Amino acid sequence: QVQLAESGGGLVQPGGSLSISCAASGSIFSIPVMGWYRQAPGKQRELVATSITGGSTNYADSVKGRFTVSRDNAKNTVYLQMNNLKPEDTAVYYCYAEIQYTATSMSRFQYWGQGTQVTVSS
């Protein structure tokens, strides 16, 4: 069974920076997609940034240029460096991963972390 363990989160002032991470553990052959979603009060969960195996990344327009997603494949860990934070970034940030269990499996299984709170406020 696969688990996603998130670290980081907290309270920062507007313009500040914060880094969060997520490590996957369990029966894993590969993680084709790994990244972050977030959910603010009264809003739907939305994609923030993802890392695709092979080096590709994608970002929400609202965070592009401010956030950087990176991955350490040896540790099955994804990171999100958040700079120039805005009050609108306040949300629960959820780690997301698509897991391939074996080399021959054609199926991918989706996993979510418990979420970590990021609050941007003066």
PDB file of C-alpha atoms in Angstrom:
ATOM      1  CA  GLN A   1       0.000   0.000   0.000  1.00  0.00           C
ATOM      2  CA  VAL A   2       1.230   3.466  -0.892  1.00  0.00           C
ATOM      3  CA  GLN A   3       1.274   6.415   1.473  1.00  0.00           C
ATOM      4  CA  LEU A   4       2.065  10.065   0.866  1.00  0.00           C
ATOM      5  CA  ALA A   5       3.699  11.902   3.753  1.00  0.00           C
ATOM      6  CA  GLU A   6       3.656  15.693   3.597  1.00  0.00           C
ATOM      7  CA  SER A   7       5.976  18.046   5.443  1.00  0.00           C
ATOM      8  CA  GLY A   8       5.972  21.801   5.775  1.00  0.00           C
ATOM      9  CA  GLY A   9       3.238  24.343   5.697  1.00  0.00           C
ATOM     10  CA  GLY A  10       2.673  27.156   8.130  1.00  0.00           C
ATOM     11  CA  LEU A  11       2.005  30.866   8.480  1.00  0.00           C
ATOM     12  CA  VAL A  12       3.897  33.418   6.400  1.00  0.00           C
ATOM     13  CA  GLN A  13       3.500  37.102   5.585  1.00  0.00           C
ATOM     14  CA  PRO A  14       2.647  38.315   2.090  1.00  0.00           C
ATOM     15  CA  GLY A  15       5.776  38.343  -0.029  1.00  0.00           C
ATOM     16  CA  GLY A  16       7.353  35.607   2.032  1.00  0.00           C
ATOM     17  CA  SER A  17       8.487  32.139   1.033  1.00  0.00           C
ATOM     18  CA  LEU A  18       7.713  28.623   2.114  1.00  0.00           C
ATOM     19  CA  SER A  19       8.744  25.145   1.007  1.00  0.00           C
ATOM     20  CA  ILE A  20       6.732  21.964   1.388  1.00  0.00           C
ATOM     21  CA  SER A  21       7.546  18.374   0.495  1.00  0.00           C
ATOM     22  CA  CYS A  22       5.866  15.026   0.017  1.00  0.00           C
ATOM     23  CA  ALA A  23       7.438  11.574   0.136  1.00  0.00           C
ATOM     24  CA  ALA A  24       5.780   8.476  -1.287  1.00  0.00           C
ATOM     25  CA  SER A  25       6.402   5.077   0.249  1.00  0.00           C
ATOM     26  CA  GLY A  26       5.172   1.530  -0.319  1.00  0.00           C
ATOM     27  CA  SER A  27       4.933  -0.706  -3.365  1.00  0.00           C
ATOM     28  CA  ILE A  28       6.179   1.592  -6.095  1.00  0.00           C
ATOM     29  CA  PHE A  29       7.776   0.910  -9.442  1.00  0.00           C
ATOM     30  CA  SER A  30       7.399   4.392 -10.827  1.00  0.00           C
ATOM     31  CA  ILE A  31       5.503   7.617 -10.265  1.00  0.00           C
ATOM     32  CA  PRO A  32       4.546   9.023 -13.662  1.00  0.00           C
ATOM     33  CA  VAL A  33       2.899  12.072 -12.114  1.00  0.00           C
ATOM     34  CA  MET A  34       3.564  13.721  -8.776  1.00  0.00           C
ATOM     35  CA  GLY A  35       2.641  17.165  -7.574  1.00  0.00           C
ATOM     36  CA  TRP A  36       0.370  19.465  -5.653  1.00  0.00           C
ATOM     37  CA  TYR A  37      -3.223  20.582  -5.526  1.00  0.00           C
ATOM     38  CA  ARG A  38      -4.792  23.062  -3.139  1.00  0.00           C
ATOM     39  CA  GLN A  39      -8.196  23.898  -1.761  1.00  0.00           C
ATOM     40  CA  ALA A  40      -9.078  27.287  -0.327  1.00  0.00           C
ATOM     41  CA  PRO A  41     -12.163  27.944   1.822  1.00  0.00           C
ATOM     42  CA  GLY A  42     -15.261  28.018  -0.336  1.00  0.00           C
ATOM     43  CA  LYS A  43     -13.404  26.905  -3.438  1.00  0.00           C
ATOM     44  CA  GLN A  44     -12.872  23.671  -5.332  1.00  0.00           C
ATOM     45  CA  ARG A  45      -9.622  21.783  -5.189  1.00  0.00           C
ATOM     46  CA  GLU A  46      -7.369  22.996  -7.986  1.00  0.00           C
ATOM     47  CA  LEU A  47      -4.100  21.981  -9.544  1.00  0.00           C
ATOM     48  CA  VAL A  48      -1.082  23.974  -8.394  1.00  0.00           C
ATOM     49  CA  ALA A  49       1.882  22.247 -10.005  1.00  0.00           C
ATOM     50  CA  THR A  50       2.847  18.791 -11.201  1.00  0.00           C
ATOM     51  CA  SER A  51       6.026  17.002 -12.163  1.00  0.00           C
ATOM     52  CA  ILE A  52       5.863  14.437 -14.953  1.00  0.00           C
ATOM     53  CA  THR A  53       8.479  11.708 -15.183  1.00  0.00           C
ATOM     54  CA  GLY A  54      11.054  12.739 -17.723  1.00  0.00           C
ATOM     55  CA  GLY A  55      11.314  16.274 -16.453  1.00  0.00           C
ATOM     56  CA  SER A  56       8.153  18.014 -17.615  1.00  0.00           C
ATOM     57  CA  THR A  57       6.287  20.327 -15.269  1.00  0.00           C
ATOM     58  CA  ASN A  58       3.090  22.303 -15.386  1.00  0.00           C
ATOM     59  CA  TYR A  59       1.748  25.142 -13.259  1.00  0.00           C
ATOM     60  CA  ALA A  60      -1.476  26.941 -12.625  1.00  0.00           C
ATOM     61  CA  ASP A  61      -1.445  30.397 -14.181  1.00  0.00           C
ATOM     62  CA  SER A  62      -1.899  31.960 -10.756  1.00  0.00           C
ATOM     63  CA  VAL A  63       1.399  30.561  -9.446  1.00  0.00           C
ATOM     64  CA  LYS A  64       3.558  30.464 -12.549  1.00  0.00           C
ATOM     65  CA  GLY A  65       6.758  32.395 -11.990  1.00  0.00           C
ATOM     66  CA  ARG A  66       6.391  32.271  -8.211  1.00  0.00           C
ATOM     67  CA  PHE A  67       6.240  28.550  -7.415  1.00  0.00           C
ATOM     68  CA  THR A  68       8.676  25.830  -8.433  1.00  0.00           C
ATOM     69  CA  VAL A  69       7.950  22.117  -8.330  1.00  0.00           C
ATOM     70  CA  SER A  70      10.814  19.644  -8.300  1.00  0.00           C
ATOM     71  CA  ARG A  71      11.290  15.948  -7.750  1.00  0.00           C
ATOM     72  CA  ASP A  72      13.882  13.609  -6.287  1.00  0.00           C
ATOM     73  CA  ASN A  73      13.174  10.253  -7.922  1.00  0.00           C
ATOM     74  CA  ALA A  74      15.634   8.384  -5.703  1.00  0.00           C
ATOM     75  CA  LYS A  75      13.600   9.447  -2.675  1.00  0.00           C
ATOM     76  CA  ASN A  76      10.172   9.383  -4.359  1.00  0.00           C
ATOM     77  CA  THR A  77       9.759  12.915  -3.102  1.00  0.00           C
ATOM     78  CA  VAL A  78       8.242  16.010  -4.637  1.00  0.00           C
ATOM     79  CA  TYR A  79       8.884  19.560  -3.451  1.00  0.00           C
ATOM     80  CA  LEU A  80       7.107  22.849  -3.869  1.00  0.00           C
ATOM     81  CA  GLN A  81       9.074  26.040  -3.374  1.00  0.00           C
ATOM     82  CA  MET A  82       6.669  28.939  -2.945  1.00  0.00           C
ATOM     83  CA  ASN A  83       7.967  32.486  -3.310  1.00  0.00           C
ATOM     84  CA  ASN A  84       6.273  35.878  -3.255  1.00  0.00           C
ATOM     85  CA  LEU A  85       3.312  34.404  -1.473  1.00  0.00           C
ATOM     86  CA  LYS A  86      -0.024  36.188  -1.627  1.00  0.00           C
ATOM     87  CA  PRO A  87      -3.077  35.997   0.638  1.00  0.00           C
ATOM     88  CA  GLU A  88      -4.858  34.266  -2.255  1.00  0.00           C
ATOM     89  CA  ASP A  89      -2.416  31.375  -1.864  1.00  0.00           C
ATOM     90  CA  THR A  90      -3.922  30.521   1.503  1.00  0.00           C
ATOM     91  CA  ALA A  91      -5.238  26.975   1.255  1.00  0.00           C
ATOM     92  CA  VAL A  92      -4.753  23.393   2.268  1.00  0.00           C
ATOM     93  CA  TYR A  93      -2.129  21.959  -0.041  1.00  0.00           C
ATOM     94  CA  TYR A  94      -2.517  18.302  -0.999  1.00  0.00           C
ATOM     95  CA  CYS A  95       0.164  16.043  -2.376  1.00  0.00           C
ATOM     96  CA  TYR A  96      -0.930  13.996  -5.381  1.00  0.00           C
ATOM     97  CA  ALA A  97       0.688  11.018  -7.055  1.00  0.00           C
ATOM     98  CA  GLU A  98      -0.093   8.510  -9.778  1.00  0.00           C
ATOM     99  CA  ILE A  99       1.610   5.223  -8.959  1.00  0.00           C
ATOM    100  CA  GLN A 100       2.651   2.361 -11.211  1.00  0.00           C
ATOM    101  CA  TYR A 101       3.139  -0.711  -9.015  1.00  0.00           C
ATOM    102  CA  THR A 102       5.177  -2.964 -11.333  1.00  0.00           C
ATOM    103  CA  ALA A 103       7.094  -2.780 -14.577  1.00  0.00           C
ATOM    104  CA  THR A 104       4.407  -4.765 -16.413  1.00  0.00           C
ATOM    105  CA  SER A 105       1.366  -3.041 -14.960  1.00  0.00           C
ATOM    106  CA  MET A 106      -0.569  -0.819 -17.329  1.00  0.00           C
ATOM    107  CA  SER A 107      -2.654   0.671 -14.542  1.00  0.00           C
ATOM    108  CA  ARG A 108      -1.961   3.820 -12.595  1.00  0.00           C
ATOM    109  CA  PHE A 109      -3.387   4.377  -9.147  1.00  0.00           C
ATOM    110  CA  GLN A 110      -4.097   7.777  -7.677  1.00  0.00           C
ATOM    111  CA  TYR A 111      -3.115   8.753  -4.138  1.00  0.00           C
ATOM    112  CA  TRP A 112      -3.656  11.852  -2.041  1.00  0.00           C
ATOM    113  CA  GLY A 113      -1.879  13.157   1.016  1.00  0.00           C
ATOM    114  CA  GLN A 114      -3.731  14.412   4.073  1.00  0.00           C
ATOM    115  CA  GLY A 115      -2.955  18.015   3.255  1.00  0.00           C
ATOM    116  CA  THR A 116      -0.898  20.727   4.898  1.00  0.00           C
ATOM    117  CA  GLN A 117      -2.152  24.211   5.733  1.00  0.00           C
ATOM    118  CA  VAL A 118      -0.471  27.217   4.159  1.00  0.00           C
ATOM    119  CA  THR A 119      -1.659  30.567   5.471  1.00  0.00           C
ATOM    120  CA  VAL A 120      -0.499  33.883   4.027  1.00  0.00           C
ATOM    121  CA  SER A 121      -1.537  36.792   6.207  1.00  0.00           C
ATOM    122  CA  SER A 122      -0.287  40.031   7.721  1.00  0.00           C
TER     123      SER A 122
END
